[in-house]
Amino acid sequence: MEIPYTVDVRPDTGLSNGKFGVWLFLASEVMLFAALFSSYILLRVGSVEWPHGYEELSVPMAFFNTVVLITSSVTMVMAWASLKMNDFGKFRLYLGLTILLSFVFLIVKYFEYSHHLHAGEGPWHNTYYAIYFTITGLHGLHIIGGIVVNAYLWGPGAKMWQTAKERFTNRIEIAGLYWHFVDLVWIFLFPVLYLL
Amino acid sequence: MDNVTTAGHAPAGSHAHGHTSHAHVDHHEQSFVTKWIFSQDHKVIGIQYTLTALLFLLFGFGLMALMRYQLAFPMQPIPVIGSLLGAANAPGGIMLPEFYNQLGAMHGTIMVFLGVVPLAVGGFGNYVMPLMIGAPDMAFPKLNMASYWVYFVGGCIMLASFFMPGGAAQSGWTSYPPLSVITATNGQTWWLLGMICLITSSLLGSVNFIVTIVQLRAKGLGFFRLPFFVWAQFVTSFLLLLAFPPLEAAGVLQLMDKVAGTSFFLPSGLVVGNRPLDISGGGNPLLWQHLFWFLAHPEVYVLILPAMGIVSEIIANNTRKPLWGYRVLVYAIIFLGFMSFIVWAHHMFMTGMGTTMNSFFQTTTMIISIPSVIILSALFLSLYGGSIRYNTPMLFALAFLPMFGIGGLTGLPLGLAPSDIHLHDTYYVIGHFHYVVAPGTIFALLAGIYYWFPKVTGRQMNEMLGKLHFIGSFICINGIFFPMFIQGLHGVNRRLYDGGVQYAHAQPVLHWNQFMSYAAWGLMLFQLPFIFNFFWSIWKGKPVGSNPWKATTLDWAATTSPPLAHGNFETAPEVFHGPYEYSVPGRAQDYLPQNQRD
Amino acid sequence: MDAHAHSVDDIKKSVKTYMMVFGALMVLTIITVGVSYVHLPVVAAVTVALIVATIKGSLVAMFFMHLLHERKVIYWVLMLTVVFFIFMMFVPLLTNSNKIPGTTPGTMW
């Protein structure tokens, strides 16, 4: 017996295993970031003084990064759409762009971090920077994870397109769901840390 | 419809993935490594989890056996073992308080995270659940394998922490800051790294379980035909999925406090040993408690739910009648799972929260006792009018009921804030939670081992040794934990390395310490017949057929003993009715398997 | 396989939608940054920021993640998650109200 519904959907749930699995995983990630946001709220509300985001951090850099990440979400979904339209070349282009934009995001983050660290504003400096580095750091780790997955699917993993088109398209959709989630977290992170 | 080859049958690295396959089972040769070590078969992984978890349970029990010597004979050198512990832990064989605290913190951590949950969910869940739903394997076999090995690595990290300079974590399994952060040794850091591994393992597993149960049920197996065991694993998986991440976050934050100099949990103005600490301050110790207990409360339901599932199967089977109130049981367990997320601060009644929030959590805690009582009552009622077979699994399952009852009832004064003022952090608490986990869950897990042993090995464990194991364990385990209520009511604090010797109010009840220690060592001795029985029966136990208990559920009715290595079933089973068609009136046989039409 | 996207034409329509959502997200990002320069009082600033973020997040979820056309099962899982999310965000904060002042050292509680 083979494991069913790896590609086809189960009739009564309408889901394939992988899609259901990734949504469950994302639900757990929501709780992870919920805990971090909750920590931020508790620490900020309980503090004697707490700076505004725009006083400490670079809004223009983060604004640029927000645009970069949202664009990468568009290129990610376009990669999937290209496969649905049977255009492997376009898929490669869009997924490649997604990976490139992810690197841009990380490079900007690197400049942001090194600026603060050189100024002595590390996580040890005060609780504001502690939570800033921790939340953005964990988000950054998620970006790196996404890059690894996307790079695999762009490179060696893309061989599956030759032998199992539908299954490969599914994998891109699932990777996309994860990537959009990473973007979604940033959509909340950006105003909370930088603008308030 | 193309059935594409799945990961479950592609051996590591041997041939290309993604080739379209056919409907038959792959029969390629697997190496020893891919068959037994890095296996993707849920049965092998279930056995790996079971054996590893049993070893950790024994080790965790050993830690406590050591602690109980100090409690019975405070400041006396420990015979034999004392000289082996080293001067850092027990100079002259006399246990140092720091070492006692290490034993305490690690006993709790190992029993909960490395012992009970991996056995209940990783062991029983992995092995039995796919069989019970008629599935060829879990939905994500590679993920399943990863879950086990990440657990293994986490366990190694936890064990290794004992041998690091300064020893293991020593701030309780609850790791409250500031103590856990300011303690100068690195044991806590290792604990945090180990926990991150264990939580990751758990998350991967829970995704797998939920997808498997929803997507891979056999034809005809609607949700309300599922054995209660599967419902229990299903709800448990949701608890693990949604409750663990906050602890992962908290673990990262505490790790940052320990290694990156942050002050998430360290308040300003902290003075240790008459010197103000050089920290940035501004942190909140209660933040840790909220994040920790947000997980740790659902975690205790993770500890009990699989046990309820196991006991239910064994009771239905050994009373030869359906469970009483199946639907009620299902709704109760779903409600219980949901409520478990909103009671956590009953562990924090004494932290100075306002009366409003204290009342809120007290209320939700009282509400959550309702589904627990419903489940226990339904199981008791299931016995009424049954043709009870008193075999070893049934004895353990029967004992579970009143033991869980005592554990549950003693939880009530803890869940009510006014009485908790007196009982908080006393031995009463230890007695309460051990009753639910030890003669509660662990008895259920032992019942499960005796019950499913024939399915896994094709042989039965010895009944006489089993009954000896049961009687001795039942008596000794009550001997350990009942006196704790007495000591707790007298106000003896928990986590005292000398068992309360220095406190005047503890004097009248101190003698119980020796009694409890002897009971603990007796309990350890009575596990020997079990350990012997377990291994001896694998090779020399009485061979049995595929359904020796004459059970109705698919794990017994539709598989061989042991089940087929690939795909579990010769043909995919189809289900025609509910899981407990025992003693159906008018039928010659007193059980009707789920996959038998008539 | 998505029930809503079978043919190439359907996908082309989706692509148009993705582009419109992209445009909306850019506009909303500019708005949220712009508002921050106004330096509204705390409550208003937080409210506006969270509303804008929620709209942006919903657009990503509904359209890029295809949630608008997703199955009931997924909605149930997410709704359950949202309930616990709300608890996680607000309850610890609520435990700090009507506290006896001075019971948590080093903080204003």
Coordinates of C-alpha atoms in Angstrom, one line a residue, chain B residues 46 59 67 100 128 131 176 205 267 282 311 313 315 351 406 443 526:
Chain B
G46 CA 7.5 3.5 17.5
F59 CA 17.2 6.7 34.5
M67 CA 17.3 11.8 46.1
Y100 CA 20.2 17.4 45.1
V128 CA -0.6 1.9 17.1
L131 CA -2.7 0.5 12.4
Y176 CA 12.2 30.1 37.0
G205 CA 5.5 14.9 15.3
P267 CA 14.4 42.9 36.8
G282 CA 14.0 46.0 32.9
V311 CA -7.1 2.6 29.3
E313 CA -9.2 0.5 24.6
I315 CA -11.4 -1.6 29.3
T351 CA 2.6 35.8 42.1
I406 CA -7.3 10.7 43.7
F443 CA 0.2 2.6 34.9
F526 CA 9.2 -4.6 41.6

